[in-house]
XYZ file of C-alpha atoms in Angstrom:
346
model
C -0.020 -0.075 -0.037
C 1.443 3.391 -1.019
C 1.908 6.187 1.620
C -1.166 8.257 0.546
C -3.626 5.305 0.630
C -2.200 4.297 3.991
C -2.557 7.743 5.453
C -6.254 7.998 3.894
C -7.214 4.687 5.264
C -5.833 5.636 8.741
C -7.887 8.807 8.618
C -11.146 7.057 7.922
C -10.445 4.366 10.505
C -10.010 6.983 13.177
C -13.022 8.898 11.942
C -15.081 5.680 12.287
C -13.839 5.024 15.796
C -13.784 8.513 17.264
C -16.329 10.285 15.420
C -14.246 13.468 15.114
C -10.592 13.838 14.872
C -7.570 16.153 14.733
C -4.192 16.068 13.161
C -2.794 14.792 16.409
C -5.146 11.816 16.350
C -4.014 10.797 12.844
C -0.331 11.127 13.714
C -0.903 8.872 16.857
C -2.355 6.122 14.763
C 0.184 6.121 11.794
C 3.076 3.481 11.989
C 4.970 5.433 9.333
C 6.591 8.827 9.495
C 4.976 11.565 7.360
C 4.834 15.376 7.760
C 1.941 17.409 9.143
C 1.861 19.266 5.850
C 1.313 15.947 3.939
C -1.459 14.800 6.151
C -3.067 18.234 5.935
C -2.955 18.216 2.202
C -4.736 14.835 2.094
C -7.344 16.198 4.484
C -7.976 19.085 2.406
C -8.497 16.881 -0.636
C -10.987 14.804 1.270
C -12.832 17.901 2.493
C -13.074 19.160 -1.105
C -14.509 15.806 -2.242
C -17.097 15.901 0.452
C -15.787 12.785 2.258
C -14.989 14.734 5.371
C -16.493 17.779 7.022
C -14.116 20.301 8.491
C -14.695 22.621 11.475
C -12.774 25.437 13.089
C -9.312 26.715 12.241
C -5.613 26.593 13.239
C -5.078 24.341 16.233
C -8.822 23.967 16.855
C -9.398 22.389 13.333
C -11.484 19.260 13.623
C -12.677 16.676 10.960
C -15.537 14.226 10.824
C -17.527 12.041 8.426
C -20.571 13.777 6.996
C -22.802 11.472 9.210
C -20.898 12.762 12.311
C -21.038 16.373 11.417
C -23.128 17.086 14.654
C -20.061 16.087 16.823
C -18.038 18.954 15.576
C -17.760 22.117 17.669
C -20.462 24.617 17.103
C -18.080 27.667 17.404
C -15.790 29.484 15.000
C -13.615 32.401 15.984
C -11.304 34.395 13.874
C -9.314 37.506 14.177
C -8.425 39.549 11.146
C -6.138 42.436 10.275
C -8.369 45.073 8.639
C -6.352 45.343 5.467
C -8.050 44.624 2.045
C -10.790 42.531 3.579
C -13.742 41.401 1.413
C -16.897 40.389 3.319
C -17.852 37.727 0.811
C -14.455 36.068 1.127
C -14.767 36.013 4.834
C -18.291 34.789 4.831
C -17.129 31.937 2.625
C -14.379 31.051 5.103
C -16.728 31.150 7.963
C -19.185 28.808 6.138
C -16.367 26.362 5.394
C -15.339 26.237 9.017
C -18.842 26.086 10.532
C -20.608 22.976 9.347
C -23.923 23.751 11.152
C -24.487 26.767 8.895
C -25.046 24.264 6.010
C -27.959 22.717 7.980
C -29.811 25.955 8.483
C -33.291 26.379 6.728
C -33.106 28.660 3.667
C -34.935 31.644 5.498
C -32.630 31.576 8.539
C -29.514 31.246 6.332
C -30.593 34.169 4.030
C -30.978 36.227 7.272
C -27.689 35.302 8.582
C -25.850 35.999 5.380
C -27.470 39.500 4.978
C -26.981 40.510 8.670
C -23.312 39.046 8.897
C -22.272 40.686 5.551
C -23.814 44.143 6.511
C -22.325 44.202 9.970
C -18.890 43.020 8.782
C -18.940 45.761 6.101
C -19.563 48.301 8.648
C -16.553 47.213 10.661
C -14.268 47.053 7.542
C -15.242 50.440 6.040
C -16.197 52.577 8.936
C -14.656 51.394 12.222
C -11.054 52.636 11.452
C -10.016 49.533 13.437
C -6.697 47.762 12.736
C -8.277 44.402 13.703
C -11.692 42.766 13.542
C -12.778 39.922 15.854
C -15.375 37.530 14.670
C -17.241 34.706 16.361
C -20.125 32.471 15.032
C -21.657 30.143 17.522
C -24.561 27.895 17.928
C -25.933 27.821 21.609
C -28.850 25.509 22.152
C -31.385 26.609 19.474
C -29.917 29.854 18.728
C -27.441 31.080 16.081
C -25.374 33.982 17.376
C -22.562 35.984 15.629
C -20.400 38.739 17.238
C -18.283 41.162 15.349
C -16.057 43.336 17.310
C -13.523 46.128 16.559
C -11.567 48.654 18.641
C -12.200 51.629 16.322
C -13.971 55.006 16.482
C -17.209 53.591 17.760
C -20.558 53.607 15.907
C -22.384 56.136 18.063
C -19.431 58.558 18.255
C -18.938 58.262 14.579
C -22.654 59.223 13.821
C -22.452 61.980 16.404
C -19.363 63.568 14.863
C -20.257 63.148 11.266
C -23.916 64.360 11.692
C -22.978 67.174 14.214
C -25.149 65.779 17.013
C -24.778 66.812 20.664
C -24.432 63.414 22.237
C -24.159 59.590 21.580
C -27.790 59.363 22.828
C -28.961 61.504 19.856
C -26.910 59.263 17.665
C -28.774 56.208 18.829
C -32.100 58.124 18.259
C -31.065 58.769 14.644
C -29.798 55.242 14.130
C -33.201 53.734 15.164
C -34.966 55.801 12.400
C -32.973 54.081 9.579
C -31.332 55.681 6.549
C -28.490 57.076 8.856
C -25.108 56.769 7.395
C -21.758 58.514 7.812
C -20.933 57.952 4.117
C -24.072 58.842 2.057
C -22.186 58.608 -1.246
C -21.461 54.991 -0.650
C -24.223 53.665 1.706
C -27.975 54.162 2.129
C -27.828 53.693 5.891
C -30.234 50.744 5.841
C -27.780 47.976 7.092
C -28.048 48.368 10.849
C -31.789 49.265 10.578
C -32.877 46.123 8.809
C -30.243 43.850 10.594
C -31.764 44.940 13.854
C -35.316 44.189 12.573
C -34.310 40.721 11.322
C -32.813 39.601 14.556
C -34.488 37.999 17.613
C -32.115 40.134 19.675
C -29.657 42.777 18.407
C -27.123 44.480 20.675
C -24.605 47.249 19.852
C -22.140 48.011 22.492
C -19.894 51.089 21.844
C -17.866 52.849 24.522
C -20.256 53.734 27.482
C -23.554 52.683 25.780
C -25.479 49.646 24.790
C -28.371 49.619 22.410
C -30.332 46.451 22.899
C -33.348 45.675 20.470
C -35.324 42.776 21.663
C -37.765 41.804 19.021
C -38.921 38.784 21.080
C -40.748 41.180 23.426
C -40.929 44.153 20.894
C -38.854 46.584 23.026
C -35.735 48.749 22.804
C -33.308 49.434 25.671
C -30.560 52.005 25.902
C -28.182 51.148 28.738
C -24.888 52.417 30.330
C -22.119 49.698 30.117
C -19.026 49.450 32.495
C -16.336 48.877 31.721
C -16.691 50.834 28.464
C -16.188 48.912 25.166
C -13.656 50.566 23.054
C -14.916 50.704 19.478
C -18.038 48.593 18.562
C -19.287 45.129 19.316
C -22.405 43.990 17.465
C -24.128 40.786 18.706
C -26.904 39.230 16.500
C -29.050 36.359 17.710
C -31.736 34.437 15.808
C -33.438 30.987 16.560
C -32.364 28.292 14.128
C -36.172 27.531 13.998
C -37.240 31.151 13.214
C -40.046 31.470 10.802
C -38.872 34.940 9.739
C -38.197 35.699 6.115
C -35.938 38.513 4.977
C -38.503 39.685 2.300
C -41.168 40.094 4.964
C -38.706 42.278 7.127
C -38.120 44.508 4.114
C -41.876 44.532 3.147
C -42.882 45.964 6.567
C -40.974 49.075 5.818
C -42.129 49.672 2.195
C -45.409 51.404 1.346
C -45.275 49.992 -2.211
C -44.006 46.554 -2.774
C -43.561 47.161 -6.463
C -41.141 50.064 -5.925
C -38.878 48.094 -3.333
C -38.262 51.389 -1.529
C -37.453 51.780 2.085
C -39.803 54.596 2.730
C -41.541 53.677 6.072
C -40.189 53.896 9.632
C -41.253 53.502 13.277
C -40.177 55.871 16.004
C -40.382 54.908 19.764
C -41.123 58.093 21.552
C -40.062 56.932 24.912
C -36.234 57.168 23.698
C -36.725 61.050 23.436
C -37.716 61.628 27.044
C -36.241 64.499 29.172
C -36.442 62.368 32.416
C -39.962 61.008 31.871
C -41.316 64.177 30.381
C -42.110 64.795 26.705
C -43.136 68.499 26.652
C -40.715 70.647 24.597
C -40.819 71.648 21.005
C -36.971 70.957 20.885
C -37.617 67.452 21.821
C -40.184 67.049 19.171
C -37.762 68.516 16.497
C -35.211 65.827 17.588
C -37.996 63.190 16.745
C -38.655 64.660 13.326
C -35.101 65.220 12.191
C -34.383 63.351 8.843
C -37.873 62.002 8.705
C -38.756 63.958 5.540
C -37.357 61.166 3.399
C -40.067 58.726 4.524
C -43.683 58.377 3.157
C -45.169 56.749 6.302
C -44.035 57.530 9.909
C -45.255 55.472 12.685
C -44.995 56.985 16.110
C -45.090 54.618 19.007
C -46.191 56.111 22.242
C -45.948 52.921 24.351
C -44.809 53.698 27.937
C -45.162 57.403 27.263
C -47.485 58.733 30.073
C -48.153 62.131 28.704
C -46.955 64.792 26.208
C -46.966 68.597 26.170
C -48.923 70.764 23.780
C -45.801 72.226 22.201
C -44.440 68.706 21.606
C -47.663 67.557 19.899
C -48.036 70.801 17.992
C -44.504 70.574 16.554
C -45.053 67.113 15.130
C -48.680 67.024 14.124
C -49.069 70.668 12.909
C -45.719 72.312 12.035
C -43.859 69.254 10.650
C -46.988 67.936 9.113
C -47.800 71.305 7.287
C -44.219 71.296 5.825
C -44.650 67.822 4.500
C -48.304 67.282 3.750
C -47.684 64.149 1.627
C -46.268 62.281 4.763
C -48.526 60.012 6.630
C -48.096 60.208 10.378
C -49.610 57.311 12.334
C -49.543 57.495 16.091
C -49.936 54.083 17.846
C -50.175 52.713 21.464
C -51.458 56.007 22.910
C -53.082 56.225 26.337
C -56.021 58.613 26.800
C -53.891 61.614 27.860
C -51.546 61.287 24.929
C -54.481 60.875 22.507
C -56.241 63.846 23.951
C -53.192 66.069 23.413
C -52.757 64.980 19.791
C -56.418 65.346 18.951
C -56.585 68.915 20.172
C -53.745 70.000 17.820
C -55.140 72.052 14.992
C -54.143 70.002 12.016
C -52.986 71.602 8.757
């Protein structure tokens, strides 16, 4: 038997016995001396032929027969120098190292592919970070990925580029959609739609955390200590999710034929001064950059009351300047509804 056949046979023998194996397992079962590079080349060939499944990278690389793919680790972690990176090439690498991705339903895989590519592109092009850290993991029934950098920070970047007063104002703008620091190259829709497609979406950057929990339909802005230098995005979705990416897009389109992102939803509770929503200036913060939408849904959930000036600025002043925009208030209590109804509409 020649050397290649002997090594190949040993690989299959070990795979049948152990279920999964690494390079050290093969070396321990060979009675001839061959180099690690030679064994690796044979393993690579078997993977390309589909006779073995590969998981992980570097010293954490594991192999298994296709029937035993579930035995492979459900975690892939890579750290990359942010030089000439292409998100599609990295996604391809991740998929090759993460066998469970190949078992996802089409709808969940399409959401993962979209979200991962969008968030990685943001890190590559906007973070100004020298390195990017990526982890993809399956925990119980959840698929989760984390993309972390040590760059400028998403909230600070938006604050600086848009001339805002605080990172909290940047978070408010981000939640509207169509917020980008590079309008010539990007539409600003990536984070918005990624956050809507997730079960749970988290952005950590310096002192602030934005947590969007679509399982309970709520948004949280929190202080974090210690601060996270740069940005860390964490995306979680159930592997059994029934969501479809097309439905996520359609929810924010007024005309499915045009395929335009022209509808947004604003949570008024995020614009509070304490727990009070009274001033005209607060209302102007709500309406900043909303003229690009055709339909604006204002969610008053957990808002106890609003002032006359606040209501007037949105429902008379802004509406009179943009008569073609439809404003739909929802989740109002009786007090809020009364204040909105008494505004003299244009």
